[in-house]
N, CA and C atoms as an extended XYZ file, in Angstrom:
225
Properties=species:S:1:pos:R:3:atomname:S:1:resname:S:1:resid:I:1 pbc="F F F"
N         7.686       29.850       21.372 N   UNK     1
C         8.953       30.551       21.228 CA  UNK     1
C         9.697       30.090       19.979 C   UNK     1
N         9.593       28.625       19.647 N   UNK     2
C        10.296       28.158       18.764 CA  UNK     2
C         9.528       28.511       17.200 C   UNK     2
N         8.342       28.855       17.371 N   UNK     3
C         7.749       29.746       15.996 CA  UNK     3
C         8.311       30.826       15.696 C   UNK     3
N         8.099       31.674       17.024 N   UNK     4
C         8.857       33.294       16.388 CA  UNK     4
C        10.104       33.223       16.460 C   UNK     4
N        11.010       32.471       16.417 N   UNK     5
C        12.869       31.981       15.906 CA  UNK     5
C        12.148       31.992       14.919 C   UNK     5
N        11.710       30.984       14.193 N   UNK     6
C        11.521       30.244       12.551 CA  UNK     6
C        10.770       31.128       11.691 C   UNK     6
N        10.437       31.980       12.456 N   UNK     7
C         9.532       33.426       11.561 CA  UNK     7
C        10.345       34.499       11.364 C   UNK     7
N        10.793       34.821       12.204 N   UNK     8
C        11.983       35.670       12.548 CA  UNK     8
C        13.119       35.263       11.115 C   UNK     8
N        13.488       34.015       11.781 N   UNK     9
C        14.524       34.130       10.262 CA  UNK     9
C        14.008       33.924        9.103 C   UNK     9
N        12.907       33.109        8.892 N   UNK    10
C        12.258       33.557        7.279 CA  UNK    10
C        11.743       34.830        6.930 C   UNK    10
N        11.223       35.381        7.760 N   UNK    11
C        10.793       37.319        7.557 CA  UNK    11
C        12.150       38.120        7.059 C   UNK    11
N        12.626       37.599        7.493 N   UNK    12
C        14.144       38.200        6.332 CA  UNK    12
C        14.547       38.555        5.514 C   UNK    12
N        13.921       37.316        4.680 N   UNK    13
C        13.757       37.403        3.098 CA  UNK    13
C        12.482       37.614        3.062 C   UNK    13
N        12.967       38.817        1.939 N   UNK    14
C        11.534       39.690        1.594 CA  UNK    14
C        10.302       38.621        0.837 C   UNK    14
N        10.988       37.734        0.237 N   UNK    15
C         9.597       36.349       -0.237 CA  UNK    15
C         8.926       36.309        1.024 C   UNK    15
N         9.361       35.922        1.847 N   UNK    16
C         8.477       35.635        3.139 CA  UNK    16
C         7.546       36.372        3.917 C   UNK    16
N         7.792       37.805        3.075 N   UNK    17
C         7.324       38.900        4.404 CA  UNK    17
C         6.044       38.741        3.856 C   UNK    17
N         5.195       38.252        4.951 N   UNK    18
C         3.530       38.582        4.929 CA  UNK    18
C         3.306       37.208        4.527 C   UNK    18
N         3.466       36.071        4.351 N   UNK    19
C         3.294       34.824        4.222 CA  UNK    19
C         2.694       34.596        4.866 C   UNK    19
N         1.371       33.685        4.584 N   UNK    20
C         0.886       32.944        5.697 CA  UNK    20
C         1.464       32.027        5.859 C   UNK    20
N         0.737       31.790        7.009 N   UNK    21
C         1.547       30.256        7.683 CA  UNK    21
C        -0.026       29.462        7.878 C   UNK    21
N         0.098       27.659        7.051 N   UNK    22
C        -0.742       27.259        7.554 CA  UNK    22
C        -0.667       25.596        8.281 C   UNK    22
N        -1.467       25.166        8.570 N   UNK    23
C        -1.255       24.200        9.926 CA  UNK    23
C        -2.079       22.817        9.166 C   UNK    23
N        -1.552       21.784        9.226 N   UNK    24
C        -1.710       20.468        9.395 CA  UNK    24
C        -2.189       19.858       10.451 C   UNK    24
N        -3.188       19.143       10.612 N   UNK    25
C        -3.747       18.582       11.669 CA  UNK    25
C        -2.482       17.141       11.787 C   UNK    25
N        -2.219       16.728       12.935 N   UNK    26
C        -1.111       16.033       13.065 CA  UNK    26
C        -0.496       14.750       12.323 C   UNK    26
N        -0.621       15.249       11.380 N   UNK    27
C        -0.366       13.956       10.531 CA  UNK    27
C         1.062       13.889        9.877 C   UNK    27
N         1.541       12.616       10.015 N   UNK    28
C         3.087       12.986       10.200 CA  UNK    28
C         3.970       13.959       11.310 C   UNK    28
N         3.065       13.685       12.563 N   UNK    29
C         4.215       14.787       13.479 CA  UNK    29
C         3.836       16.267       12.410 C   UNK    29
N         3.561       16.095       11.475 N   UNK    30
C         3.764       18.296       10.672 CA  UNK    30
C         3.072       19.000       11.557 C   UNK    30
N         3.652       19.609       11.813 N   UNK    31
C         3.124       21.033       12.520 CA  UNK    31
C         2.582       22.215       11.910 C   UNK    31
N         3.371       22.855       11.264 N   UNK    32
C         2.730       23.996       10.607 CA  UNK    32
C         3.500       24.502        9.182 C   UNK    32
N         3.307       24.490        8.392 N   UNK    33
C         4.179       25.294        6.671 CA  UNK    33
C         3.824       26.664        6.652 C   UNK    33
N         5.205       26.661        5.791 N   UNK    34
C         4.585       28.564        4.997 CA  UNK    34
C         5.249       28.474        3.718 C   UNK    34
N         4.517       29.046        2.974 N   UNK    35
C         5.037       29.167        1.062 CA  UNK    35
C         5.331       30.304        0.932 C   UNK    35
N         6.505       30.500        0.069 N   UNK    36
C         6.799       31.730       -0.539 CA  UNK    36
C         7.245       31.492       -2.104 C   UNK    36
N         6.305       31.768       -3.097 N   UNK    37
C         6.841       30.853       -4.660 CA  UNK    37
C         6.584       29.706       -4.513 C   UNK    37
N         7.709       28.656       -4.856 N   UNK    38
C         7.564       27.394       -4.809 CA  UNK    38
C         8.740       26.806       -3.957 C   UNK    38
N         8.705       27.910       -2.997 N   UNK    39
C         9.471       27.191       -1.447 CA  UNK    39
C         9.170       27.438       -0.025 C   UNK    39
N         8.632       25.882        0.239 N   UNK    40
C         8.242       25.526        1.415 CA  UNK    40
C         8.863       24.944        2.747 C   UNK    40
N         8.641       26.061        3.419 N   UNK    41
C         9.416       25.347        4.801 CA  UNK    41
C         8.484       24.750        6.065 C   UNK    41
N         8.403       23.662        6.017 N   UNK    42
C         7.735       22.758        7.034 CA  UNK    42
C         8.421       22.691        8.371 C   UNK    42
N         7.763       22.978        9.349 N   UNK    43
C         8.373       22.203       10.692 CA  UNK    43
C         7.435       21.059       11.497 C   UNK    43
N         8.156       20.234       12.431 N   UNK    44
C         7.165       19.677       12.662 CA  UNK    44
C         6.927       19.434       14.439 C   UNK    44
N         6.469       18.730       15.168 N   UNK    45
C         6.705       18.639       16.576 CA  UNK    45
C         7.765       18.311       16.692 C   UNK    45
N         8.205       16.884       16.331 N   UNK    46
C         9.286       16.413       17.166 CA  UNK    46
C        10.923       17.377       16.576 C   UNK    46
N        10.826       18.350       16.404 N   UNK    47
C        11.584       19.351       16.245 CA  UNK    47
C        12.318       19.965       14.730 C   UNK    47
N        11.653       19.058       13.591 N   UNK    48
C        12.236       18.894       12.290 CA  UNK    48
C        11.822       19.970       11.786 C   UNK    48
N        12.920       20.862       10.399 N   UNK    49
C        12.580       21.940        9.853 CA  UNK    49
C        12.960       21.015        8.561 C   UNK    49
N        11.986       21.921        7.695 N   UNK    50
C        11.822       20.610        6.257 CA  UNK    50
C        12.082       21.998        5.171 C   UNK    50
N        12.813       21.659        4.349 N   UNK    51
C        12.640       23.074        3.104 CA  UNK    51
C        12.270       22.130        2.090 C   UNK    51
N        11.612       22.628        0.929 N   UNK    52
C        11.167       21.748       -0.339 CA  UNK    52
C        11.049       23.371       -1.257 C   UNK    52
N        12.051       22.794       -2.300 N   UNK    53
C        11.825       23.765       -3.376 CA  UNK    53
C        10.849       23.030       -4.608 C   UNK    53
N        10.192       23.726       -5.283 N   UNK    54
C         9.058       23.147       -5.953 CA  UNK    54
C         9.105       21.274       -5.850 C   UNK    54
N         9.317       21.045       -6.398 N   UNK    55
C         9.112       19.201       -6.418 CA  UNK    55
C        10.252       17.986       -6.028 C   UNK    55
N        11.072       19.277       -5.263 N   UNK    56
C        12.187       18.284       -5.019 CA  UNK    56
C        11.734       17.698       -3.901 C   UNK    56
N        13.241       17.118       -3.112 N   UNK    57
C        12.647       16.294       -1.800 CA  UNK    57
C        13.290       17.551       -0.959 C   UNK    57
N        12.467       17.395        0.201 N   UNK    58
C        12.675       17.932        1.069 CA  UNK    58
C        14.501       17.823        1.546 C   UNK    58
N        15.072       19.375        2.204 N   UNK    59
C        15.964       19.707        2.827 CA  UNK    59
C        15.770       19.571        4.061 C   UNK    59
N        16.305       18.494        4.746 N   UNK    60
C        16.079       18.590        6.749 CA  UNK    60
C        17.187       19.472        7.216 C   UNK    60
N        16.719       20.175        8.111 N   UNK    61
C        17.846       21.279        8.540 CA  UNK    61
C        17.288       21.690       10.059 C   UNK    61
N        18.303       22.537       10.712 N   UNK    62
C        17.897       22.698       12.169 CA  UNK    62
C        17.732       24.174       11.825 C   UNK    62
N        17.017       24.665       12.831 N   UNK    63
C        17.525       26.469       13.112 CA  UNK    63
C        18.413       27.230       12.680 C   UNK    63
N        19.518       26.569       13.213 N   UNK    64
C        20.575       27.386       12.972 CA  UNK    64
C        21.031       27.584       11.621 C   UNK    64
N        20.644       26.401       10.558 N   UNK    65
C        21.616       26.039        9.117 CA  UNK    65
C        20.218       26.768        8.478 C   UNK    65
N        18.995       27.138        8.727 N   UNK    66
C        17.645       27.390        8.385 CA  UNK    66
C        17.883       28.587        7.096 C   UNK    66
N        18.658       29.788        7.432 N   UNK    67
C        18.921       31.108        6.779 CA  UNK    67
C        19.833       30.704        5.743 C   UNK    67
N        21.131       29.766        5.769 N   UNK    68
C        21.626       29.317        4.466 CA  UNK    68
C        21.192       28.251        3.797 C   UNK    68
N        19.864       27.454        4.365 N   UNK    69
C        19.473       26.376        3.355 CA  UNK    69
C        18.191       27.180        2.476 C   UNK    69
N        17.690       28.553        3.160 N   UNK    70
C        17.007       29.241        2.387 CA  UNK    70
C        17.553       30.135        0.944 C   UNK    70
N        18.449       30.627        2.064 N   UNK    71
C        19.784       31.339        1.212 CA  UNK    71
C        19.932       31.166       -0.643 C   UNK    71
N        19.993       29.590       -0.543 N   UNK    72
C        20.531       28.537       -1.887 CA  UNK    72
C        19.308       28.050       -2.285 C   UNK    72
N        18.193       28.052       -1.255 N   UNK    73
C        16.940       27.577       -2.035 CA  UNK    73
C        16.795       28.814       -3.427 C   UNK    73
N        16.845       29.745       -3.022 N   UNK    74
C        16.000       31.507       -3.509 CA  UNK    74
C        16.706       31.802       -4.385 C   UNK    74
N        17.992       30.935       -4.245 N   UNK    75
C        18.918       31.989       -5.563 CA  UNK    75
C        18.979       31.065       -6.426 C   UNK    75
């Protein structure tokens, strides 16, 4: 359930539409990424959403803040 939330609001933005999504075998808790350009949003088990625009450090963010930390990534 907590995938199609986090798909749901990245399918939004048209970068995202049709993205794959691919999966990490458990290393670091990562769960699964998806790229759109050179911005990546990671989530992981223990409930973390990760944004990384090309080489910066990662943005930790929840669900809810997910659509405006993309928002400012893209523009």
């Amino acid at each position: 359930m907590r995938d199609k939330s986090i798909l749901k609001k990245l399918k939004a933005f048209r970068e995202f539409d049709g993205a794959i999504i691919n999966r990490y075998p458990a290393r670091e808790g990562l769960l699964k990424f998806i790229q759109a350009g050179d911005v990546i949003v990671k989530w992981y088990y223990r409930g973390d959403i990760a944004v990384q625009v090309g080489d910066d450090d990662d943005i930790v963010c929840g669900i809810r803040e997910l659509s405006d930390v993309i928002s400012e990534a893209l523009s």
